[in-house]
Amino acid sequence: MTMAQKQCLLRYLGYYTGAIDGVWGEGSKRATIDFQRAYMAQEDVDGIFGAATEKRILEVIATGEEPAVANNATTNTLGWWKYIRYFTRSEFRCPCGKCGGFPVEPDETLVRLADQVRDHFGAPVIVSSGVRCQAHNDELPGTAKNSYHVKGKAMDFCVQGVSGAELLAYVKQLPIHYAYQIKGSDFVHMDVN
Ligand SMILES: [Zn+2]
Ligand SMILES: [Zn+2]
């Protein structure tokens, strides 16, 4: 595996935000450490992207396994995730497979409100759409170019066992910007400013 391929995989999982240039600098090393912290044993955290790390990262990507240390990649800059009870950052990932998943970070206010909704209903929440890169957003039918999803400030979700109407009624009294029920479903779109 080349250095560029390694950077690509780290970027796909949201650990690396630098250029895919094959130059193994501080950013690549930092991303490797963050990945290892999340998915490997303590003694394997060395910042060296060797055979064991390569095997593990391919496995994680193939299975979609959740990190043991939730959201650790951004603990330093986005410490608020540790206050979120029910969601992990990866649940808000753009699913296109081309943008790395987080062209923008999910908005803190939005995720905190999602936590509140989850807590209120006491039932599992399914996030069908969180962050979207512009390209992914634009290929979805009937979506506005300036969608709040592109800013990381919107999510579409449903709560198990709760009707869309009931969910919308609750969401509407929260300090949000806008919410609506997604036509013909129990999913609700909510966004914040
Ligand atoms: Zn995308
Ligand atoms: Zn939406």
CSV table of C-alpha atoms and ligand atoms in Angstrom, one decimal:
chain,number,residue,atom,x,y,z
A,1,MET,CA,0.0,0.0,0.0
A,2,THR,CA,1.4,3.4,-0.9
A,3,MET,CA,1.5,6.4,1.5
A,4,ALA,CA,-1.2,8.1,-0.6
A,5,GLN,CA,-3.4,5.1,-0.3
A,6,LYS,CA,-2.9,5.1,3.5
A,7,GLN,CA,-3.8,8.8,3.6
A,8,CYS,CA,-6.9,8.0,1.6
A,9,LEU,CA,-8.1,5.4,3.9
A,10,LEU,CA,-7.5,7.6,7.0
A,11,ARG,CA,-9.3,10.3,5.3
A,12,TYR,CA,-12.2,8.1,4.4
A,13,LEU,CA,-12.7,7.3,8.1
A,14,GLY,CA,-12.5,11.0,9.0
A,15,TYR,CA,-9.1,10.9,10.7
A,16,TYR,CA,-7.0,12.7,8.1
A,17,THR,CA,-7.9,16.1,6.7
A,18,GLY,CA,-4.8,17.0,4.8
A,19,ALA,CA,-3.9,16.5,1.2
A,20,ILE,CA,-3.5,13.1,-0.4
A,21,ASP,CA,0.1,13.8,-1.5
A,22,GLY,CA,2.0,10.7,-0.3
A,23,VAL,CA,4.1,12.8,2.0
A,24,TRP,CA,4.0,11.3,5.4
A,25,GLY,CA,4.1,14.3,7.7
A,26,GLU,CA,2.7,15.3,11.2
A,27,GLY,CA,-0.9,15.2,10.0
A,28,SER,CA,-0.6,11.6,8.7
A,29,LYS,CA,1.1,10.5,11.8
A,30,ARG,CA,-1.5,12.2,14.0
A,31,ALA,CA,-4.3,10.5,12.0
A,32,THR,CA,-2.7,7.1,12.4
A,33,ILE,CA,-2.5,7.6,16.1
A,34,ASP,CA,-6.2,8.6,16.3
A,35,PHE,CA,-7.2,5.6,14.2
A,36,GLN,CA,-5.1,3.2,16.3
A,37,ARG,CA,-6.6,4.6,19.6
A,38,ALA,CA,-10.0,4.0,18.2
A,39,TYR,CA,-9.5,0.5,16.8
A,40,MET,CA,-6.4,-1.1,18.1
A,41,ALA,CA,-5.0,-2.2,21.5
A,42,GLN,CA,-3.2,0.4,23.6
A,43,GLU,CA,0.2,-1.2,23.0
A,44,ASP,CA,-0.3,-0.9,19.2
A,45,VAL,CA,-0.7,2.9,19.3
A,46,ASP,CA,2.6,4.0,17.9
A,47,GLY,CA,1.7,6.3,15.0
A,48,ILE,CA,3.4,3.9,12.6
A,49,PHE,CA,1.1,2.7,9.7
A,50,GLY,CA,2.6,-0.8,9.4
A,51,ALA,CA,1.2,-4.1,8.3
A,52,ALA,CA,-1.0,-4.5,11.4
A,53,THR,CA,-2.6,-1.1,11.0
A,54,GLU,CA,-3.1,-1.7,7.3
A,55,LYS,CA,-4.9,-5.0,8.0
A,56,ARG,CA,-7.0,-3.4,10.7
A,57,ILE,CA,-8.1,-0.4,8.7
A,58,LEU,CA,-9.2,-2.5,5.7
A,59,GLU,CA,-11.2,-4.7,8.1
A,60,VAL,CA,-12.8,-1.6,9.7
A,61,ILE,CA,-13.8,-0.2,6.3
A,62,ALA,CA,-15.1,-3.5,5.1
A,63,THR,CA,-17.3,-4.1,8.2
A,64,GLY,CA,-18.2,-0.5,9.1
A,65,GLU,CA,-17.2,-1.3,12.6
A,66,GLU,CA,-17.8,1.6,15.1
A,67,PRO,CA,-14.7,2.9,17.0
A,68,ALA,CA,-14.2,1.7,20.6
A,69,VAL,CA,-13.4,5.3,21.5
A,70,ALA,CA,-16.3,7.2,20.0
A,71,ASN,CA,-15.3,10.2,17.9
A,72,ASN,CA,-11.8,10.2,19.2
A,73,ALA,CA,-10.4,11.6,16.0
A,74,THR,CA,-11.7,15.0,17.0
A,75,THR,CA,-11.7,14.9,20.7
A,76,ASN,CA,-9.2,17.7,20.8
A,77,THR,CA,-11.0,20.1,18.6
A,78,LEU,CA,-14.5,18.9,19.1
A,79,GLY,CA,-14.6,18.0,22.8
A,80,TRP,CA,-18.4,18.5,23.0
A,81,TRP,CA,-18.9,15.0,21.5
A,82,LYS,CA,-18.2,13.6,24.9
A,83,TYR,CA,-21.3,15.2,26.3
A,84,ILE,CA,-23.5,13.5,23.6
A,85,ARG,CA,-25.1,10.4,25.1
A,86,TYR,CA,-26.7,8.6,22.2
A,87,PHE,CA,-24.9,9.5,18.9
A,88,THR,CA,-21.5,9.0,17.4
A,89,ARG,CA,-20.0,11.4,14.9
A,90,SER,CA,-20.0,8.6,12.3
A,91,GLU,CA,-23.8,8.5,12.3
A,92,PHE,CA,-23.7,11.9,10.7
A,93,ARG,CA,-21.2,11.0,7.9
A,94,CYS,CA,-21.9,11.9,4.3
A,95,PRO,CA,-22.5,8.5,2.7
A,96,CYS,CA,-21.3,9.3,-0.8
A,97,GLY,CA,-18.0,7.5,-0.3
A,98,LYS,CA,-16.0,10.2,-2.1
A,99,CYS,CA,-15.8,13.2,0.3
A,100,GLY,CA,-14.3,11.5,3.4
A,101,GLY,CA,-17.6,11.8,5.2
A,102,PHE,CA,-17.1,15.1,6.8
A,103,PRO,CA,-16.6,18.0,4.4
A,104,VAL,CA,-18.1,19.9,7.4
A,105,GLU,CA,-18.5,18.9,11.0
A,106,PRO,CA,-22.0,18.2,12.3
A,107,ASP,CA,-23.3,21.2,14.2
A,108,GLU,CA,-23.1,20.9,18.0
A,109,THR,CA,-26.5,22.5,18.6
A,110,LEU,CA,-28.1,20.1,16.2
A,111,VAL,CA,-26.5,17.0,17.8
A,112,ARG,CA,-27.4,18.2,21.3
A,113,LEU,CA,-31.0,18.6,20.2
A,114,ALA,CA,-31.0,15.1,18.7
A,115,ASP,CA,-29.8,13.8,22.0
A,116,GLN,CA,-32.8,15.5,23.7
A,117,VAL,CA,-35.2,14.0,21.2
A,118,ARG,CA,-33.7,10.5,21.8
A,119,ASP,CA,-34.0,11.1,25.5
A,120,HIS,CA,-37.6,12.3,25.3
A,121,PHE,CA,-38.9,9.3,23.4
A,122,GLY,CA,-36.6,6.7,25.1
A,123,ALA,CA,-36.3,4.8,21.8
A,124,PRO,CA,-33.7,4.2,19.2
A,125,VAL,CA,-33.2,7.0,16.6
A,126,ILE,CA,-32.2,6.2,13.0
A,127,VAL,CA,-30.4,9.0,11.2
A,128,SER,CA,-31.0,8.7,7.5
A,129,SER,CA,-29.1,11.8,6.5
A,130,GLY,CA,-26.7,14.1,8.4
A,131,VAL,CA,-23.8,15.9,6.7
A,132,ARG,CA,-23.8,16.0,2.9
A,133,CYS,CA,-21.1,17.2,0.7
A,134,GLN,CA,-22.4,19.5,-2.1
A,135,ALA,CA,-22.0,16.9,-4.8
A,136,HIS,CA,-24.0,14.3,-2.8
A,137,ASN,CA,-26.7,16.8,-1.9
A,138,ASP,CA,-27.1,17.9,-5.5
A,139,GLU,CA,-27.6,14.4,-6.8
A,140,LEU,CA,-30.5,13.8,-4.4
A,141,PRO,CA,-33.9,14.5,-6.1
A,142,GLY,CA,-35.8,17.6,-5.1
A,143,THR,CA,-33.1,19.0,-2.8
A,144,ALA,CA,-32.2,22.7,-2.5
A,145,LYS,CA,-28.7,23.6,-3.4
A,146,ASN,CA,-28.3,25.6,-0.2
A,147,SER,CA,-29.6,22.7,2.0
A,148,TYR,CA,-28.7,22.9,5.7
A,149,HIS,CA,-27.3,19.4,5.3
A,150,VAL,CA,-24.4,20.9,3.4
A,151,LYS,CA,-23.6,23.2,6.3
A,152,GLY,CA,-23.8,20.3,8.8
A,153,LYS,CA,-26.8,21.9,10.4
A,154,ALA,CA,-29.5,19.5,9.4
A,155,MET,CA,-30.5,15.9,10.0
A,156,ASP,CA,-33.3,13.5,8.8
A,157,PHE,CA,-34.3,10.9,11.3
A,158,CYS,CA,-37.0,8.8,12.8
A,159,VAL,CA,-37.6,7.4,16.2
A,160,GLN,CA,-38.5,3.7,16.5
A,161,GLY,CA,-42.2,3.3,17.3
A,162,VAL,CA,-43.0,7.0,16.9
A,163,SER,CA,-45.1,8.4,14.1
A,164,GLY,CA,-43.7,11.1,11.9
A,165,ALA,CA,-46.5,13.4,13.0
A,166,GLU,CA,-45.8,12.8,16.7
A,167,LEU,CA,-42.1,13.3,16.2
A,168,LEU,CA,-42.6,16.5,14.3
A,169,ALA,CA,-44.9,17.9,16.9
A,170,TYR,CA,-42.2,17.4,19.6
A,171,VAL,CA,-39.4,18.7,17.4
A,172,LYS,CA,-41.3,21.8,16.5
A,173,GLN,CA,-41.3,23.1,20.1
A,174,LEU,CA,-37.5,22.8,20.4
A,175,PRO,CA,-35.3,25.8,19.6
A,176,ILE,CA,-34.7,24.8,16.0
A,177,HIS,CA,-34.7,26.8,12.8
A,178,TYR,CA,-37.1,24.6,10.8
A,179,ALA,CA,-38.6,21.1,10.7
A,180,TYR,CA,-40.9,19.1,8.5
A,181,GLN,CA,-42.1,15.6,8.0
A,182,ILE,CA,-40.6,13.9,5.0
A,183,LYS,CA,-43.4,13.0,2.7
A,184,GLY,CA,-44.9,9.6,3.0
A,185,SER,CA,-42.6,8.5,5.9
A,186,ASP,CA,-42.1,8.8,9.6
A,187,PHE,CA,-38.8,10.6,9.1
A,188,VAL,CA,-38.5,14.3,10.1
A,189,HIS,CA,-36.0,16.8,8.8
A,190,MET,CA,-34.8,19.3,11.4
A,191,ASP,CA,-32.3,22.1,11.0
A,192,VAL,CA,-30.7,24.7,13.2
A,193,ASN,CA,-29.2,28.1,12.7
B,1,ZN,ZN,-20.1,13.2,0.3
B,2,ZN,ZN,-33.2,16.9,5.6
